[in-house]
């Protein structure tokens, strides 16, 4: 837990982290701003049958096939991804991927001191994908560890097994 | 040839050496095999000698003394042969071939960056490098003597020039060289071309030039500094024998090969760009059809303009697409050339006699496809020697020539390359095939009972089947023709077999020219659009009481007396099956087929196959995705996914 907290290393000179905030099912999540390439209106997503369960499908991003991930399923949040309004295009493991979000609020600077490891109360599969929790004026924000949350196909298969053990 | 003290071996030099060495090895091997068949034409011996000599020189240039030494010995033997001082014997041919094998090993080591060790020459082992018989006379001059017959007319020579590494302006020197040579003879081809000399910064140039005498080149260049004549090779005009013709082609191709060095990653990038253009074209066409439906008076002018630019875009794209495709293409000879030796060795090991005849080696094929084709073809050829061609005694008894004949032929057929492998052996015994299939549990007795001849022959492709009673060294261990079929299916190709008892067997491979762009049938089921590769689509039918059947509760499509298993495409993908699916698309490869129920047919279209990327990797049931003209995504179906484990009913 503290190990994943210490992974927050990229910060600007003032010891702050620039984070893009977005909302899914009423929860505010944040990812480092360098990870975000763009935010687009959510087009029709083509489902890919038989792909990993948290893969919502693929979209056409200017001629490239972009996989779209569903955090709801990854974090077992429930809810319908079709409600999502936007897709955040992110760089994960040097490749591009999209995440469906209900709304994008803003970019904020979070002083490192305000970031804490996930409280022990949080359990379940999402714990390992969380880098930390930040206290903002508007409430709490969950900082995501994208590289852990979404892995290339062959790695993810092994991890799926781990999920089942945990659950 | 003097080597500049400042000269260092660059990666390009290494690559060039390796490429050229491969050509030389090939020429030597073809020659050795021709010698074995009794062809000893002076042109061919001359060509072999030249190949050995050139390779010796090149090896010295790259500092490979071991290879140079090896080639020196081989050259000496060939010189003796050429001069008629020693005779061709089976032992000598074997010695040559072993020497070529050793050379291959050394070159492979060089290619891997190791300095090759010369072949071990212990007294117990036969010497790997052929040795010239004892009293060796001084070697003949290297420059080929012009054949008396063609002395009157101008002969064609392949001239290789190199520019000193220290030369600051190679383009100027090469230009001067072109000028000087053109005063003595007629230049037919030049690389680099004169027009692009301004950008030239290389260190070598190649010309095909008609000259009276090969010495003319040296004479012409006597006034040009910093240019060296690397080689002057005659391209025989009166190529009487097939061997020397092949050699001439080889030399010519070598000259051309130097002009088409394009990095594969660059080509891939170009491919992607072209893919984008193809999409644009489709998009514009889509826009037009929507505008036309709008019937807007004001839009008339706009429509016409769009129409014109769409036409233009279409032409440009098509042109670009074809050009890029060509750049990815290689003559299939690159693959075929290794097979004569393979067949010879296989035949010798199994105590048979077989000759491989190759046709259509200029047929071009995407290099990626070609890489994938090597193993299946090798397997089929092994099969032809091992199972097809009979032992000599048996052939004589059947009134056939002692030497078996295997035909390897490539041709094109609208977007496909067809490769036939035909042997004149004993053919496939359908009954024996059935017996073995029963024994191996590939077949049930009931199935065997109602099986047609052709279906029985097709059994050889079944997994776990191999007609040779015991596994031999030649047919490989346990890998059957099912592996061949699987490889072909990976390429979206098919393999079929035709056979006649006593007459022989023909395997026919049909492979798409390229994998990146293909024609597909677009279908909609539910909300999703799927692309079915057109190569696998056999027919499309509208479903109705007339053709819907069922057996044991499973739906079937009745088609001209045939019953085909009918499944919803969405259902096969584990998606909810939508109502009102009115059409069935029959897809298949070989004798396996299945009818896929779909909601709507959206038409046929050229699509650019794109992978799902690292995240999704290989998704079962799909080969990738494609982007349609309206920006929508379609998933490209992997036909094998539907056919797996579904044999013909």
Short mmCIF file of C-alpha atoms in Angstrom, two decimals, chain B residues 3-178:
data_model
loop_
_atom_site.label_atom_id
_atom_site.label_comp_id
_atom_site.label_asym_id
_atom_site.label_seq_id
_atom_site.Cartn_x
_atom_site.Cartn_y
_atom_site.Cartn_z
CA UNK B 3 41.90 -1.55 -49.51
CA UNK B 4 42.05 1.98 -48.15
CA UNK B 5 43.64 2.12 -44.77
CA UNK B 6 40.74 4.26 -43.52
CA UNK B 7 38.15 1.82 -44.78
CA UNK B 8 35.89 0.37 -42.14
CA UNK B 9 33.12 -2.13 -42.53
CA UNK B 10 29.72 -0.51 -42.11
CA UNK B 11 26.49 -2.37 -41.45
CA UNK B 12 25.42 -1.59 -45.01
CA UNK B 13 28.61 -3.16 -46.35
CA UNK B 14 27.96 -6.25 -44.27
CA UNK B 15 24.39 -6.48 -45.53
CA UNK B 16 25.50 -6.02 -49.11
CA UNK B 17 28.12 -8.71 -48.72
CA UNK B 18 25.61 -11.13 -47.20
CA UNK B 19 23.02 -10.46 -49.89
CA UNK B 20 25.53 -10.92 -52.67
CA UNK B 21 27.04 -13.97 -51.03
CA UNK B 22 23.58 -15.56 -50.91
CA UNK B 23 23.25 -15.02 -54.63
CA UNK B 24 26.65 -16.60 -55.23
CA UNK B 25 25.91 -19.58 -53.02
CA UNK B 26 22.67 -20.04 -54.89
CA UNK B 27 24.43 -19.88 -58.24
CA UNK B 28 27.01 -22.41 -57.07
CA UNK B 29 24.37 -24.76 -55.77
CA UNK B 30 22.26 -24.55 -58.90
CA UNK B 31 25.40 -25.26 -60.89
CA UNK B 32 26.36 -28.24 -58.74
CA UNK B 33 22.87 -29.71 -59.11
CA UNK B 34 23.02 -29.17 -62.86
CA UNK B 35 26.39 -30.94 -62.98
CA UNK B 36 24.83 -33.85 -61.19
CA UNK B 37 22.16 -34.07 -63.86
CA UNK B 38 24.86 -34.22 -66.51
CA UNK B 39 24.66 -30.63 -67.67
CA UNK B 40 28.24 -29.45 -68.11
CA UNK B 41 27.83 -26.51 -70.43
CA UNK B 42 30.87 -24.21 -70.54
CA UNK B 43 28.61 -21.21 -69.77
CA UNK B 44 27.45 -22.81 -66.58
CA UNK B 45 30.89 -23.82 -65.43
CA UNK B 46 32.04 -20.33 -66.23
CA UNK B 47 29.20 -18.90 -64.17
CA UNK B 48 30.08 -21.13 -61.23
CA UNK B 49 33.70 -20.17 -61.45
CA UNK B 50 32.79 -16.51 -61.54
CA UNK B 51 30.52 -16.87 -58.55
CA UNK B 52 33.27 -18.52 -56.54
CA UNK B 53 35.77 -15.98 -57.69
CA UNK B 54 33.57 -12.98 -56.89
CA UNK B 55 32.73 -14.36 -53.48
CA UNK B 56 36.42 -14.91 -52.81
CA UNK B 57 37.13 -11.30 -53.70
CA UNK B 58 34.21 -9.94 -51.65
CA UNK B 59 35.22 -12.04 -48.64
CA UNK B 60 38.66 -10.53 -48.79
CA UNK B 61 37.16 -7.06 -48.92
CA UNK B 62 35.14 -7.58 -45.76
CA UNK B 63 38.15 -9.11 -44.10
CA UNK B 64 36.87 -12.68 -43.96
CA UNK B 65 40.05 -14.55 -44.69
CA UNK B 66 38.47 -17.89 -43.71
CA UNK B 67 35.75 -17.63 -46.33
CA UNK B 68 38.20 -16.29 -48.89
CA UNK B 69 40.46 -19.30 -48.30
CA UNK B 70 37.51 -21.68 -48.62
CA UNK B 71 36.42 -20.01 -51.85
CA UNK B 72 39.93 -20.15 -53.18
CA UNK B 73 39.88 -23.94 -52.91
CA UNK B 74 36.48 -24.19 -54.51
CA UNK B 75 37.54 -21.85 -57.26
CA UNK B 76 40.57 -24.03 -57.96
CA UNK B 77 38.38 -27.11 -58.38
CA UNK B 78 36.00 -25.24 -60.64
CA UNK B 79 38.90 -23.97 -62.67
CA UNK B 80 40.09 -27.52 -63.23
CA UNK B 81 36.55 -28.54 -64.16
CA UNK B 82 36.18 -25.60 -66.50
CA UNK B 83 39.38 -26.46 -68.23
CA UNK B 84 38.28 -30.09 -68.58
CA UNK B 85 41.22 -31.36 -66.56
CA UNK B 86 39.02 -33.26 -64.13
CA UNK B 87 35.77 -35.09 -64.76
CA UNK B 88 32.43 -34.73 -63.05
CA UNK B 89 31.87 -37.67 -60.73
CA UNK B 90 29.19 -38.20 -58.09
CA UNK B 91 31.93 -37.89 -55.48
CA UNK B 92 33.01 -34.56 -56.88
CA UNK B 93 29.45 -33.22 -56.91
CA UNK B 94 29.03 -34.34 -53.32
CA UNK B 95 32.29 -32.64 -52.46
CA UNK B 96 31.08 -29.43 -54.05
CA UNK B 97 27.75 -29.59 -52.28
CA UNK B 98 29.44 -30.23 -48.93
CA UNK B 99 31.72 -27.31 -49.63
CA UNK B 100 28.65 -25.16 -50.33
CA UNK B 101 27.05 -26.30 -47.08
CA UNK B 102 30.19 -25.41 -45.17
CA UNK B 103 30.18 -22.04 -46.91
CA UNK B 104 26.58 -21.49 -45.86
CA UNK B 105 27.51 -22.20 -42.26
CA UNK B 106 30.38 -19.75 -42.41
CA UNK B 107 28.15 -17.08 -43.95
CA UNK B 108 25.52 -17.68 -41.30
CA UNK B 109 28.15 -17.15 -38.64
CA UNK B 110 29.27 -13.99 -40.35
CA UNK B 111 25.70 -12.75 -40.53
CA UNK B 112 25.36 -13.31 -36.79
CA UNK B 113 28.38 -11.15 -36.24
CA UNK B 114 30.82 -13.93 -35.38
CA UNK B 115 34.00 -14.39 -37.27
CA UNK B 116 33.48 -17.74 -38.94
CA UNK B 117 35.95 -20.45 -38.21
CA UNK B 118 37.11 -22.27 -41.29
CA UNK B 119 35.64 -25.76 -41.56
CA UNK B 120 37.41 -28.30 -39.43
CA UNK B 121 39.85 -30.32 -41.43
CA UNK B 122 40.84 -33.19 -39.23
CA UNK B 123 42.37 -36.24 -40.92
CA UNK B 124 39.46 -38.45 -39.81
CA UNK B 125 36.89 -36.30 -41.51
CA UNK B 126 36.53 -35.74 -45.22
CA UNK B 127 37.65 -32.28 -46.11
CA UNK B 128 34.80 -29.86 -46.26
CA UNK B 129 36.38 -27.67 -48.87
CA UNK B 130 36.91 -29.36 -52.18
CA UNK B 131 40.53 -29.85 -53.09
CA UNK B 132 41.92 -29.56 -56.54
CA UNK B 133 43.75 -32.67 -57.70
CA UNK B 134 47.46 -32.59 -57.22
CA UNK B 135 49.44 -31.04 -60.05
CA UNK B 136 47.49 -27.84 -60.30
CA UNK B 137 48.21 -25.69 -63.26
CA UNK B 138 48.18 -21.93 -62.91
CA UNK B 139 44.68 -20.50 -62.77
CA UNK B 140 43.13 -19.22 -65.95
CA UNK B 141 42.68 -15.47 -66.35
CA UNK B 142 39.60 -14.23 -64.55
CA UNK B 143 38.04 -12.11 -67.25
CA UNK B 144 35.69 -14.30 -69.25
CA UNK B 145 36.82 -15.01 -72.75
CA UNK B 146 34.11 -13.86 -75.13
CA UNK B 147 32.52 -16.86 -76.84
CA UNK B 148 33.62 -17.04 -80.46
CA UNK B 149 30.05 -17.20 -81.71
CA UNK B 150 29.04 -13.82 -80.29
CA UNK B 151 32.36 -12.08 -80.86
CA UNK B 152 31.04 -10.29 -83.90
CA UNK B 153 28.17 -8.52 -82.19
CA UNK B 154 28.32 -6.44 -79.03
CA UNK B 155 27.99 -8.49 -75.89
CA UNK B 156 26.15 -7.34 -72.83
CA UNK B 157 28.14 -6.94 -69.63
CA UNK B 158 27.22 -6.30 -66.06
CA UNK B 159 29.74 -3.81 -64.74
CA UNK B 160 30.22 -3.05 -61.08
CA UNK B 161 32.09 0.07 -60.12
CA UNK B 162 33.12 1.35 -56.76
CA UNK B 163 34.13 4.80 -55.64
CA UNK B 164 37.02 5.33 -53.26
CA UNK B 165 35.84 5.73 -49.71
CA UNK B 166 37.85 8.94 -49.44
CA UNK B 167 36.27 10.51 -52.49
CA UNK B 168 34.43 13.67 -51.41
CA UNK B 169 32.04 13.82 -54.37
CA UNK B 170 31.11 10.33 -55.50
CA UNK B 171 28.31 11.67 -57.71
CA UNK B 172 30.81 13.52 -59.89
CA UNK B 173 33.03 10.47 -60.29
CA UNK B 174 30.14 8.23 -61.17
CA UNK B 175 28.90 10.80 -63.67
CA UNK B 176 32.35 10.92 -65.27
CA UNK B 177 32.42 7.14 -65.35
CA UNK B 178 29.04 6.99 -67.10
#
